[in-house]
Each structure stands twice: as structure tokens, then as C-alpha cells.
Tab-separated table of C-alpha atoms in Angstrom:
chain	number	residue	atom	x	y	z
A	1240	GLN	CA	-0.102	-0.322	-0.211
A	1241	GLN	CA	1.668	3.367	-1.071
A	1242	PRO	CA	2.567	5.172	2.350
A	1243	VAL	CA	0.585	8.665	2.514
A	1244	GLN	CA	2.995	11.970	2.330
A	1245	SER	CA	0.991	15.236	4.562
A	1246	PRO	CA	1.170	17.903	3.458
A	1247	GLN	CA	0.373	17.621	-0.137
A	1248	ALA	CA	1.955	21.195	-0.660
A	1249	VAL	CA	3.658	23.916	1.096
A	1250	ILE	CA	4.486	27.507	1.102
A	1251	LEU	CA	7.216	29.133	1.988
A	1252	ARG	CA	9.732	32.383	2.644
A	1253	GLU	CA	13.252	31.595	2.275
A	1254	GLY	CA	14.430	30.875	5.974
A	1255	GLU	CA	11.635	29.515	7.181
A	1256	ASP	CA	11.418	25.498	7.757
A	1257	ALA	CA	9.590	22.775	6.877
A	1258	VAL	CA	8.346	19.844	7.739
A	1259	ILE	CA	7.056	16.583	4.983
A	1260	ASN	CA	5.397	13.248	7.097
A	1261	CYS	CA	5.660	10.134	5.695
A	1262	SER	CA	3.683	7.003	7.333
A	1263	SER	CA	2.567	4.002	5.894
A	1264	SER	CA	-0.169	0.868	7.030
A	1265	LYS	CA	2.494	-1.303	7.209
A	1266	ALA	CA	5.616	-2.590	9.087
A	1267	LEU	CA	8.899	0.187	7.238
A	1268	TYR	CA	11.694	-1.648	6.920
A	1269	SER	CA	13.506	1.490	5.442
A	1270	VAL	CA	12.902	4.658	4.069
A	1271	HIS	CA	14.199	6.528	1.474
A	1272	TRP	CA	13.548	9.958	0.410
A	1273	TYR	CA	14.062	12.022	-3.595
A	1274	ARG	CA	14.028	15.189	-4.203
A	1275	GLN	CA	12.014	16.169	-7.729
A	1276	LYS	CA	13.121	19.720	-9.339
A	1277	HIS	CA	10.585	21.303	-12.632
A	1278	GLY	CA	11.117	19.365	-15.478
A	1279	GLU	CA	14.322	16.782	-14.062
A	1280	ALA	CA	14.648	13.400	-12.405
A	1281	PRO	CA	14.168	12.798	-8.903
A	1282	VAL	CA	17.316	12.778	-7.079
A	1283	PHE	CA	18.549	10.076	-3.993
A	1284	LEU	CA	18.698	12.932	-1.206
A	1285	MET	CA	19.111	10.081	1.526
A	1286	ILE	CA	17.762	6.576	3.125
A	1287	LEU	CA	16.734	5.992	6.934
A	1288	LEU	CA	17.389	2.110	7.874
A	1289	LYS	CA	16.657	1.209	11.345
A	1290	GLY	CA	14.207	2.787	13.756
A	1291	GLY	CA	15.264	6.065	15.193
A	1292	GLU	CA	17.832	6.493	12.820
A	1293	GLN	CA	18.985	10.515	11.391
A	1294	LYS	CA	20.498	11.833	9.145
A	1295	GLY	CA	21.821	15.277	7.185
A	1296	HIS	CA	22.316	16.511	3.827
A	1297	GLU	CA	22.957	20.394	3.743
A	1298	LYS	CA	20.290	21.701	5.990
A	1299	ILE	CA	17.826	18.788	5.369
A	1300	SER	CA	17.586	15.971	7.739
A	1301	ALA	CA	15.149	13.106	8.513
A	1302	SER	CA	13.499	10.907	11.247
A	1303	PHE	CA	12.807	7.641	11.347
A	1304	ASN	CA	10.298	5.969	14.062
A	1305	GLU	CA	10.109	1.967	12.877
A	1306	LYS	CA	7.547	2.096	16.125
A	1307	LYS	CA	4.973	4.407	14.645
A	1308	GLN	CA	5.732	3.739	10.316
A	1309	GLN	CA	6.657	7.462	9.704
A	1310	SER	CA	9.669	9.209	8.709
A	1311	SER	CA	9.811	13.143	8.413
A	1312	LEU	CA	11.859	15.362	7.162
A	1313	TYR	CA	13.275	18.364	8.004
A	1314	LEU	CA	14.115	21.792	5.895
A	1315	THR	CA	16.108	24.145	8.509
A	1316	ALA	CA	16.094	27.867	6.828
A	1317	SER	CA	14.669	26.414	3.744
A	1318	GLN	CA	16.707	27.991	0.429
A	1319	LEU	CA	14.905	28.861	-3.401
A	1320	SER	CA	17.226	25.796	-4.509
A	1321	TYR	CA	14.725	23.103	-2.337
A	1322	SER	CA	11.737	24.509	-4.032
A	1323	GLY	CA	10.389	21.205	-5.789
A	1324	THR	CA	7.878	17.816	-4.932
A	1325	TYR	CA	10.070	15.322	-2.186
A	1326	PHE	CA	8.947	12.220	-2.268
A	1327	CYS	CA	9.745	9.147	-0.025
A	1328	GLY	CA	10.035	5.365	-0.829
A	1329	THR	CA	9.872	2.152	1.410
A	1330	PRO	CA	10.301	-0.957	-0.069
A	1331	VAL	CA	7.843	-3.456	-1.282
A	1332	GLY	CA	7.556	-6.354	1.099
A	1333	GLY	CA	10.167	-5.604	3.410
A	1334	ALA	CA	13.817	-5.698	2.890
A	1335	THR	CA	13.534	-5.545	-1.180
A	1336	ASN	CA	15.507	-2.626	-3.105
A	1337	LYS	CA	11.262	-2.505	-5.098
A	1338	LEU	CA	10.508	0.399	-3.962
A	1339	ILE	CA	6.777	1.835	-3.201
A	1340	PHE	CA	6.339	5.667	-3.325
A	1341	GLY	CA	4.293	8.032	-2.057
A	1342	THR	CA	2.609	10.596	-3.903
A	1343	GLY	CA	4.368	13.106	-3.110
A	1344	THR	CA	4.883	16.473	-1.181
A	1345	LEU	CA	5.102	19.943	-3.081
A	1346	LEU	CA	7.586	22.718	-1.842
A	1347	ALA	CA	7.405	26.347	-2.974
A	1348	VAL	CA	10.127	28.421	-1.994
A	1349	GLN	CA	9.371	32.647	-3.117
A	1350	PRO	CA	11.828	35.088	-2.209
B	241	ASP	CA	28.023	9.194	-10.890
B	242	VAL	CA	25.792	7.452	-12.474
B	243	LYS	CA	24.137	8.185	-14.858
B	244	VAL	CA	20.498	6.827	-16.565
B	245	THR	CA	20.319	7.585	-20.320
B	246	GLN	CA	16.402	7.754	-22.002
B	247	SER	CA	16.291	7.558	-25.473
B	248	SER	CA	13.638	10.464	-26.023
B	249	ARG	CA	12.898	13.821	-23.411
B	250	TYR	CA	9.468	13.981	-25.718
B	251	LEU	CA	7.577	10.541	-27.754
B	252	VAL	CA	4.489	11.601	-29.868
B	253	LYS	CA	1.918	8.500	-30.908
B	254	ARG	CA	-0.905	6.940	-32.819
B	255	THR	CA	-3.474	4.658	-30.729
B	256	GLY	CA	-2.750	1.073	-31.636
B	257	GLU	CA	1.210	1.616	-32.532
B	258	LYS	CA	3.550	-0.433	-30.850
B	259	VAL	CA	5.811	1.664	-28.597
B	260	PHE	CA	9.245	0.824	-27.343
B	261	LEU	CA	11.383	3.116	-24.346
B	262	GLU	CA	14.416	2.606	-23.737
B	263	CYS	CA	16.813	3.409	-20.888
B	264	VAL	CA	20.903	2.896	-20.777
B	265	GLN	CA	22.957	2.812	-17.040
B	266	ASP	CA	26.353	2.651	-17.289
B	267	MET	CA	26.844	1.495	-13.127
B	268	ASP	CA	26.622	-1.884	-14.088
B	269	HIS	CA	23.551	-2.125	-11.772
B	270	GLU	CA	21.546	-4.907	-11.199
B	271	ASN	CA	18.501	-3.628	-10.727
B	272	MET	CA	16.715	-1.240	-13.287
B	273	PHE	CA	12.770	-0.383	-12.709
B	274	TRP	CA	10.315	1.585	-14.619
B	275	TYR	CA	7.474	3.702	-13.562
B	276	ARG	CA	5.178	5.717	-14.625
B	277	GLN	CA	4.051	9.504	-12.924
B	278	ASP	CA	0.838	11.157	-13.173
B	279	PRO	CA	-0.165	14.123	-11.433
B	280	GLY	CA	-1.367	13.008	-7.884
B	281	LEU	CA	-0.375	9.270	-8.137
B	282	GLY	CA	3.331	10.289	-7.886
B	283	LEU	CA	5.840	7.269	-8.805
B	284	ARG	CA	3.863	4.229	-10.002
B	285	LEU	CA	6.192	0.626	-10.433
B	286	ILE	CA	5.568	-0.278	-13.765
B	287	TYR	CA	8.305	-3.509	-14.312
B	288	PHE	CA	11.257	-4.391	-12.346
B	289	SER	CA	14.583	-6.561	-13.600
B	290	TYR	CA	17.201	-7.783	-11.110
B	291	ASP	CA	19.155	-9.649	-14.265
B	292	VAL	CA	19.671	-9.896	-17.307
B	293	LYS	CA	16.450	-11.273	-18.673
B	294	MET	CA	14.971	-11.979	-14.957
B	295	LYS	CA	11.706	-9.181	-14.553
B	296	GLU	CA	8.769	-8.925	-12.363
B	297	LYS	CA	5.427	-6.955	-12.615
B	298	GLY	CA	5.097	-3.904	-10.956
B	299	ASP	CA	1.774	-2.529	-9.436
B	300	ILE	CA	0.492	-1.522	-13.317
B	301	PRO	CA	1.648	-3.931	-15.866
B	302	GLU	CA	-1.392	-3.777	-17.524
B	303	GLY	CA	-0.853	-3.288	-21.724
B	304	TYR	CA	3.111	-3.113	-20.951
B	305	SER	CA	5.986	-5.426	-21.589
B	306	VAL	CA	9.764	-5.273	-20.724
B	307	SER	CA	12.533	-6.212	-22.170
B	308	ARG	CA	16.723	-6.550	-20.606
B	309	GLU	CA	18.639	-8.798	-23.192
B	310	LYS	CA	21.731	-6.921	-21.790
B	311	LYS	CA	22.789	-5.559	-18.467
B	312	GLU	CA	22.159	-1.994	-19.311
B	313	ARG	CA	19.798	-2.368	-20.759
B	314	PHE	CA	16.359	-1.627	-19.932
B	315	SER	CA	13.186	-1.863	-22.388
B	316	LEU	CA	9.892	-1.005	-21.984
B	317	ILE	CA	7.486	-1.903	-24.820
B	318	LEU	CA	3.841	-0.309	-25.135
B	319	GLU	CA	1.557	-3.253	-27.139
B	320	SER	CA	-0.849	-1.266	-28.559
B	321	ALA	CA	-0.982	2.169	-26.917
B	322	SER	CA	-3.963	3.687	-26.085
B	323	THR	CA	-4.255	7.351	-24.476
B	324	ASN	CA	-4.887	6.015	-21.052
B	325	GLN	CA	-1.386	5.832	-21.193
B	326	THR	CA	-0.480	9.529	-22.231
B	327	SER	CA	2.178	10.187	-19.571
B	328	MET	CA	5.957	10.790	-18.020
B	329	TYR	CA	7.617	7.449	-17.984
B	330	LEU	CA	10.681	7.244	-15.489
B	331	CYS	CA	13.685	4.592	-15.824
B	332	ALA	CA	15.865	4.104	-13.029
B	333	SER	CA	18.678	1.600	-11.660
B	334	SER	CA	20.466	0.571	-8.454
B	335	SER	CA	22.980	-2.086	-6.904
B	336	LEU	CA	22.013	-5.073	-6.634
B	337	GLY	CA	21.191	-5.058	-1.802
B	338	ARG	CA	18.811	-5.347	0.282
B	339	ALA	CA	16.989	-1.881	0.682
B	340	ASP	CA	19.607	0.078	1.548
B	341	GLN	CA	20.285	1.055	-2.192
B	342	PRO	CA	20.117	4.318	-3.655
B	343	GLN	CA	17.938	4.296	-6.980
B	344	HIS	CA	19.117	6.976	-9.694
B	345	PHE	CA	17.171	8.266	-12.018
B	346	GLY	CA	16.560	9.076	-15.658
B	347	ASP	CA	15.266	12.413	-16.412
B	348	GLY	CA	12.090	10.970	-18.137
B	349	THR	CA	10.629	10.516	-21.334
B	350	ARG	CA	6.961	12.517	-22.108
B	351	LEU	CA	5.009	10.564	-23.726
B	352	SER	CA	1.777	11.680	-25.502
B	353	ILE	CA	-0.471	9.857	-27.319
B	354	LEU	CA	-3.147	10.819	-29.666
């Protein structure tokens, strides 16, 4: 079943923070995060493999709560370059590289 | 850097035609994927291949087939194109692993079926 992402869309001013959530009705083995800028290919951001794991990439970080079957992506002091659609992906049926992606969260950062 | 190359950025075909979408990766990845991307629906997996000549159906395989004769090349085939197959198609590849390998995407092919 497809992970649910929230919010569906968010508009920010430069310098503001945002949180994107990804929830699954099934147990999560890992969570992948990708960003797709308009007209471009999705680009890998990070993978979280263990419950409680947190990772960071520049001012973008993520956490993984295995018990709650959810992950959150944190964008701090957002920049114009953060605009795009963010997708979470979770493995289908456990430890496999076949992912099922959420429907995406559109993030627009304005000057 | 991993390079995943899709043969066309834009393609226009007619209903009933047989359509081939080609994807080539240069990193010797075992896994290759074809996705369809539609507004509000995210990325949906059409087919997955984990080795030459090996394939698995994804969530929406109806109306599609795939071919993987060489490790670096994965083709998506629309047997008889229909207007509801108008969409953005994305190819991806990854190393063999257990849910810990990132997927690398091509730029996509925007396909219109008239």
C-alpha cells in the first residue's frame, strides 16, 4: 500500500522551516527520500535504515520512527533551491530494493 | 556519477502503435525499474528487473511489457498504445542490495498518445 505523505503542498518564504511526513500502514524496513525539481529527474537525498535513525544532508535532515511506521523530513532555513516535489519510498515486502513511493509533497520556496 | 539515459525526452505516438522506450545505465547496476508518473499519483512501478532476462511485475503492468537482453539496457514496450498511457515515464537503476541502495533516475520520457 502506498505511503501517505503530508502535507500535499506547502509554500514557504526563504529562511522558513518545513516538515514533510511519510506514514505507512505496514511495517517499514527502511525509508528513502528523493527530491524532484520541475522538469528534472528525481534525485536521491537519503536512506534511513534503522528505527530511531536520523540523518542530515546540508540543512535537510530526516528521522525514522519504526514503531510509528513513519518518517519525517526536516528542511531548515529553506532556500530557493529547495523547491520541488519530495517523495518518500519504502520497500515492498521487507528487505528489497523494489520501492513503493508516496504521492509526493510539493514544496515552493518564495523570495 | 551514475548516468541513466532515456532515449527520448518527448515522444508523440498514435493509438494502436507499438511503442518502445529505451533506458541505458552506465554503472553496471543489477536492478532496473520503469515507473509511470502522473499528477497526484506519485511514482508507480510498472516493471522491475534484477538481472538479464529476469523481470517482475510492478503495481501497474497491464498494457506494458519489458525486455532486458543486456545488463545495461532495459526497454519498456507498449504493445498497443492507448490514450490512457499518456504520461511521464521514468527509468531508474540501483545496485543489488537489501533496501539500502539508492535508485538513480533518468530524465524521463514524456509520452503523448493521440
